[in-house]
XYZ file of C-alpha atoms in Angstrom:
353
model
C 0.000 0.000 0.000
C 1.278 3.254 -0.587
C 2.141 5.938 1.881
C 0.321 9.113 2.850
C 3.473 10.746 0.971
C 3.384 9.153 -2.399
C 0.076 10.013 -2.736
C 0.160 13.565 -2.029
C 3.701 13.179 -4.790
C 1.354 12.065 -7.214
C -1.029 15.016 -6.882
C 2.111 17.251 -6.626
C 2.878 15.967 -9.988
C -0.754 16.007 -11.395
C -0.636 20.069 -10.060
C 2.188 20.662 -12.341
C 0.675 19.563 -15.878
C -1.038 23.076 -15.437
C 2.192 25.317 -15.234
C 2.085 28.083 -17.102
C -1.232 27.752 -17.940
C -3.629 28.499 -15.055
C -2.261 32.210 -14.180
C -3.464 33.908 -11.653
C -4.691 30.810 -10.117
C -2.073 28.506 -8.040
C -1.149 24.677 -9.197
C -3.306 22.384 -7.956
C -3.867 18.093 -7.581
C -6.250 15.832 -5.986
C -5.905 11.827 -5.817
C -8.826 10.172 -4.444
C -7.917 6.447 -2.645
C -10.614 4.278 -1.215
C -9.342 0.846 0.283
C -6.269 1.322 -0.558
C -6.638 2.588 -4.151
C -6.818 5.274 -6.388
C -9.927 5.894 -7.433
C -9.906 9.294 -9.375
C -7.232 11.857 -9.792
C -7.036 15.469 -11.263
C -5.814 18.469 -11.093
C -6.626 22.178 -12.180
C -6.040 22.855 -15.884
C -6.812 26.720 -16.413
C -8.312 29.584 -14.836
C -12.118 29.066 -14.703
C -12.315 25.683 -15.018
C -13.107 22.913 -12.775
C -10.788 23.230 -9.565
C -8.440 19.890 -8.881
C -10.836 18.259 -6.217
C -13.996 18.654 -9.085
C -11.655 17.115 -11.526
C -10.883 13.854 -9.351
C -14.195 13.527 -8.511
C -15.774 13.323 -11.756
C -13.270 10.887 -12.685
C -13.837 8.623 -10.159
C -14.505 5.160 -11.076
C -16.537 4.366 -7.982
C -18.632 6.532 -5.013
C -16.175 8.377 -3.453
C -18.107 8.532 -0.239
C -16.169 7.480 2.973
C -13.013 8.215 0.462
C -9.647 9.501 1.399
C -8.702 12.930 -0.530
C -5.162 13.930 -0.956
C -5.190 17.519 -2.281
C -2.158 19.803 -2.598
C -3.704 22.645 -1.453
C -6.283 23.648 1.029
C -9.507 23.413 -0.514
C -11.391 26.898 -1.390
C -14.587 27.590 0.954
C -15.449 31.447 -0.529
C -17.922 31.785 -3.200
C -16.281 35.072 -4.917
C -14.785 33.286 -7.506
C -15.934 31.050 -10.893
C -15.531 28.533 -9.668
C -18.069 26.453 -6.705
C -16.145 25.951 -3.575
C -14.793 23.011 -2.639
C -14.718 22.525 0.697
C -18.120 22.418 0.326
C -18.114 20.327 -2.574
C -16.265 17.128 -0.547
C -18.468 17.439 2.553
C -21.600 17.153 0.304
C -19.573 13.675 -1.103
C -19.397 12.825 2.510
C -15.306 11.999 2.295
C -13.659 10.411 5.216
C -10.344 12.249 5.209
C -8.246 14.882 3.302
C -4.844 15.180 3.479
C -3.475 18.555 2.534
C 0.230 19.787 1.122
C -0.222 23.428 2.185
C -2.577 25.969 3.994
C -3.766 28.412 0.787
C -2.465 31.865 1.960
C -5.566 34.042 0.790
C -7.276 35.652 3.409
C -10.559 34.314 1.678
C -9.292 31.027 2.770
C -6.067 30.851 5.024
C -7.447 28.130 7.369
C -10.872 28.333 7.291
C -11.038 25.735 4.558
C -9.536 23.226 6.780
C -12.362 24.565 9.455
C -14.874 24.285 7.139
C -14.163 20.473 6.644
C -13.287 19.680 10.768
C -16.901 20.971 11.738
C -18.831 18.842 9.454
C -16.684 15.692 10.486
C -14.522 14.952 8.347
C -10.924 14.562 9.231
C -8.051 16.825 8.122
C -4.499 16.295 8.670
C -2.077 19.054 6.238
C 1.595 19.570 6.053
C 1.982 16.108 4.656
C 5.183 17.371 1.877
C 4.975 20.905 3.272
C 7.834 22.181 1.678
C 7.319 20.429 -1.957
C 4.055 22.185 -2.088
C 5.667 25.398 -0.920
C 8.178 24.886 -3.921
C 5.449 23.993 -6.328
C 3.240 27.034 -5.855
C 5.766 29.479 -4.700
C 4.804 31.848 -7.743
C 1.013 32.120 -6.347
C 2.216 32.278 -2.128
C 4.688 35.136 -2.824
C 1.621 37.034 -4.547
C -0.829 35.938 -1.928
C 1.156 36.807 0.686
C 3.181 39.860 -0.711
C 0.400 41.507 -3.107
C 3.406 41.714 -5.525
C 4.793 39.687 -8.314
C 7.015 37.223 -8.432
C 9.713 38.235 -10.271
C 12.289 35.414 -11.926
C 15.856 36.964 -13.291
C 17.416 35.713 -16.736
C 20.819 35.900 -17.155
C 22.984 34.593 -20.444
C 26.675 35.078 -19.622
C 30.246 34.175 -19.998
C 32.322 32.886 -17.063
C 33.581 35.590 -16.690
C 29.682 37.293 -15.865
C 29.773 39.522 -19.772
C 27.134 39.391 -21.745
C 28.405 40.869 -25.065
C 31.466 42.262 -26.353
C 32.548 45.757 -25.633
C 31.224 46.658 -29.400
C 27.593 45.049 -28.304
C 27.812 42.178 -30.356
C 26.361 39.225 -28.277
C 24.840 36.548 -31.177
C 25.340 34.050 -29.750
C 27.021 33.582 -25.925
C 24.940 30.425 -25.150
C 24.031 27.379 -26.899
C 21.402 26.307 -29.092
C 19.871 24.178 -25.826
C 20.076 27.203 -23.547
C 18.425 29.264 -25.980
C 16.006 26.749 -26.873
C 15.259 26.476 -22.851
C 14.903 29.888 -22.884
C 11.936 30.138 -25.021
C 10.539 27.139 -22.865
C 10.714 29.085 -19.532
C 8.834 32.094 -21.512
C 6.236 29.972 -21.753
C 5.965 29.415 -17.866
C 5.599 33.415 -17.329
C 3.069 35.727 -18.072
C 5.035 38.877 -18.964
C 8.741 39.407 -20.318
C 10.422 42.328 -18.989
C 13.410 45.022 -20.392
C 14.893 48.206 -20.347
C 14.894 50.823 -22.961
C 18.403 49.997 -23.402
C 17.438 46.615 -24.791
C 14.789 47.286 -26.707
C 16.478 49.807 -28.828
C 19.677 47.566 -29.485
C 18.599 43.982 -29.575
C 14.697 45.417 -31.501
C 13.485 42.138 -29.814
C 10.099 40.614 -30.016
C 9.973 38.647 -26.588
C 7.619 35.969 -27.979
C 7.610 32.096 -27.490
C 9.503 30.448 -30.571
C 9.302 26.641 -30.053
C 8.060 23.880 -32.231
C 4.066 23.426 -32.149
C 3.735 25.321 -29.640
C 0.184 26.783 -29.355
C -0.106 28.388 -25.497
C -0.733 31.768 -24.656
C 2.063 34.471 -25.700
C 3.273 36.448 -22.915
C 2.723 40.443 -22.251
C 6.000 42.226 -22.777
C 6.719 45.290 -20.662
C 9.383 47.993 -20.791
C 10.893 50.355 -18.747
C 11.916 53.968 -19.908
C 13.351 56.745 -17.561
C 13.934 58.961 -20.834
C 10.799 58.337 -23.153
C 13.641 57.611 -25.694
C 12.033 54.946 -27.426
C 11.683 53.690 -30.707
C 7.760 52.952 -31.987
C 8.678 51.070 -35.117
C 10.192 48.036 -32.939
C 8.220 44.957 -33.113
C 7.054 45.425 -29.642
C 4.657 48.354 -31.242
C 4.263 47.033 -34.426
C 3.720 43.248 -34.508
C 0.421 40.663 -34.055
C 0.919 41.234 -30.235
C 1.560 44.780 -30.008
C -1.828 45.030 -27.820
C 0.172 43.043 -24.939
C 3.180 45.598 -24.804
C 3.326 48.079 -21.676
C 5.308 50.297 -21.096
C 6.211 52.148 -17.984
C 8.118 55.334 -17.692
C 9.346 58.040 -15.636
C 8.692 60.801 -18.730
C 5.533 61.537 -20.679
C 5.405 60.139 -23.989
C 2.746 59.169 -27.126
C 2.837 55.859 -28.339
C 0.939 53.964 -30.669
C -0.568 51.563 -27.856
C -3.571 51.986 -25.652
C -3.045 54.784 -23.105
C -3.927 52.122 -20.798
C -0.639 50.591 -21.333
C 1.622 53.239 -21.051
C 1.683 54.210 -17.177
C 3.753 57.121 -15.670
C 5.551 55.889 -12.662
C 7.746 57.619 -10.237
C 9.671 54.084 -8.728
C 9.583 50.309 -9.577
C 7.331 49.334 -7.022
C 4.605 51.632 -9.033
C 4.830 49.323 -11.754
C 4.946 46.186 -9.940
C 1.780 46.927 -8.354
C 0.396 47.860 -11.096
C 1.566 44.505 -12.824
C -0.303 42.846 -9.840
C -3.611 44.248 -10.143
C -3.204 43.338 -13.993
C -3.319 39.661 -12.178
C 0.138 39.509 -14.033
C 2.146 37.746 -10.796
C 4.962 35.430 -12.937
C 7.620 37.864 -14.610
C 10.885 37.125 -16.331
C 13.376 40.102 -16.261
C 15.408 38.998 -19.511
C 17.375 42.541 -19.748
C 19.631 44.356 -19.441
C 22.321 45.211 -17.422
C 20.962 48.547 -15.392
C 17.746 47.199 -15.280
C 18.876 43.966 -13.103
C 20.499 45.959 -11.100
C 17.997 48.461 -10.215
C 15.704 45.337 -9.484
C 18.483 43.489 -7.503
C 19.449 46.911 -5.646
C 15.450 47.147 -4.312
C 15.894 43.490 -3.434
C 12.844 42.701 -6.159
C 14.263 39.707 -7.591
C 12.850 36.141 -6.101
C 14.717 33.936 -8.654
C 17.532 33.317 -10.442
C 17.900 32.098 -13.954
C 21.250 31.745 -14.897
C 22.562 30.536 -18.143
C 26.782 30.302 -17.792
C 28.728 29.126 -21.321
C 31.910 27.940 -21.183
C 33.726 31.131 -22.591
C 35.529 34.443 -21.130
C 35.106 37.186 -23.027
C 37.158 39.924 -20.885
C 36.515 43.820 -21.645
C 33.109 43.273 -22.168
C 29.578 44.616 -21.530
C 28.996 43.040 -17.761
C 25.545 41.468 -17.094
C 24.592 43.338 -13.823
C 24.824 47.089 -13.598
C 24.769 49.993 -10.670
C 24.597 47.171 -7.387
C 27.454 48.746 -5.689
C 28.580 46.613 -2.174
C 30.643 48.021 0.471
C 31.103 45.338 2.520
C 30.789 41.205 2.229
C 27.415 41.537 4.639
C 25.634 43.179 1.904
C 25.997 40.595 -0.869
C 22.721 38.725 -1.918
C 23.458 35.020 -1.625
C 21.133 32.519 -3.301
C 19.949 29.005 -1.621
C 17.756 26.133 -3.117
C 19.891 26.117 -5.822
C 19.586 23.437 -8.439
C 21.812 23.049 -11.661
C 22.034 20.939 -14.774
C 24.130 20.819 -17.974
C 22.456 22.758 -21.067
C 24.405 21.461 -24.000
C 27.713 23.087 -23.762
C 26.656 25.469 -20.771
C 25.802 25.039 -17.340
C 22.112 26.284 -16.317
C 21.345 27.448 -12.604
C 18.687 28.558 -10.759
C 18.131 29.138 -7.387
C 15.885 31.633 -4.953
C 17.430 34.522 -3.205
C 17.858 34.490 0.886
C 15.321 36.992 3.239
């Protein structure tokens, strides 16, 4: 028989067959065992539909009453949503137990779920792989908890930390693989974020390029402290120039909505405004001044960091303007994971509070 554990692993992995495609709304999976066997398993696809514990449910091959429920998050009890809740949902199914990963940190549910269930009967024991669940969802937590996005740093480098020759040229530092990765973690984040800078030397699109790929194309947002900008770039001109916003410190006319060109005085202005957008997964991809400004405020949650195995000395480094004093002020990573990327080395890790 399997443990409490591996069952709540197999709705961990169930919850991630959703990633980057049920934004705003966290990862989700239910697995439903009943004398000692899985009975019906799902998990939540996309925003509006059928929440993880529905899923299992209707896939059940038998009555799921007097069942065991092992849910990765803390079912929903608040009716201010699209959704039914589900708390609810299993007491009305008359379940025997549900074992949960993590306590959901909205303040529409933040325990009273769990309360919901316990009064009507039914038994609840939660923190069974706490910190996988954590790691899974830690995109929707920060925002819950924070009311800010999470905000993931790309960085394409030599060994020596230079991302382009002193002339700008930069075509290509990485490998094929890491660039091909690249385009894959796009896909996992809802908006693509760059300076000014980058925009008017690189003229990049920020879509998803990959092979049959048919998911939903990120927003792309840029920063501008000068209004310097150039409105023939494909980020004003192409299929997707409705999904570009800009934010900036000058007053400017652009070709987009005024909607998406906001006047900001500070980062955190945009950020929040990113967050009531119910954008909450960014990718900083460039450039230099722009990671530092977000690494100086302390904005940056991850690190994305794609090394090749080449120095390229007097050139253009990859983080600009974080000046440190002293050793004590450094920004050290933990949970840090690598793996080989063709020729290059790929790392990413989450920065220390």
């Amino acid at each position: 028989m399997m443990t409490h554990e591996a069952y709540m692993k197999k709705a961990l992995e169930l919850a991630t067959k959703a990633r980057g495609e049920n934004f705003p709304n966290p990862l989700v999976g239910a697995v439903i065992v009943k004398n000692g066997k899985i009975i019906g398993e799902g998990y939540h696809k996309k925003y509006g539909s059928h929440h993880a514990e529905v899923e299992a449910i209707l896939s059940a091959t038998e009555s799921v009453e007097g069942a065991d429920i092992y849910v990765t998050l803390e079912p929903c009890c608040h009716t201010n949503k699209q959704t039914p809740p589900c708390a609810q949902r299993l007491i009305k199914e008359k379940f025997k137990r549900v074992f949960i990963s993590s306590l959901d940190p909205n303040p529409y549910v933040n325990g009273e779920g769990v309360k919901l269930l316990r009064d009507a009967g039914i038994e609840v024991v939660h923190g069974v792989l706490e910190n996988e669940g954590e790691q899974v969802n830690e995109v929707f937590f920060h925002a819950q908890r924070t009311k800010t996005p999470f905000i993931n740093l790309k960085l394409a480098q030599s060994l020596d930390g230079k991302i382009a020759l002193p002339s700008g040229e930069s075509q290509w530092i990485t490998s094929e693989e890491s660039r091909a990765h690249a385009h894959q973690q796009r896909s996992l984040h809802q908006a693509i974020l760059i300076g000014a800078n980058t925009l008017r030397v690189d003229n990049p699109r920020l879509n998803v390029r990959l092979p049959d790929y048919k998911g939903p194309q990120p927003y792309r947002v840029v920063f501008t402290q000068s209004g310097n900008l150039n409105f023939d770039a494909h980020l004003f001109t192409d299929e997707l120039k409705e999904k570009t916003i800009v934010y900036t410190m000058t007053p400017l006319k652009t070709p987009l909505p005024s909607e998406n060109v906001v006047l900001i005085h500070h980062l955190e202005e945009a950020l929040q405004d990113l967050f009531k957008r119910k954008l909450i997964n960014l990718y900083l991809e460039g450039g230099a001044t722009l990671a530092g400004e977000f690494l100086k405020k302390k904005l940056i949650n991850r690190l994305s960091l794609y090394l090749a195995p080449t120095i390229l000395g007097e050139g253009l480094p990859s983080i600009k303007g974080l000046e440190l004093h002293r050793l004590s002020e450094r920004l050290d990573l933990e949970n840090v994971q690598t793996q080989n990327m063709g020729p290059d080395i790929y790392l990413t890790a989450t920065f220390k509070r």
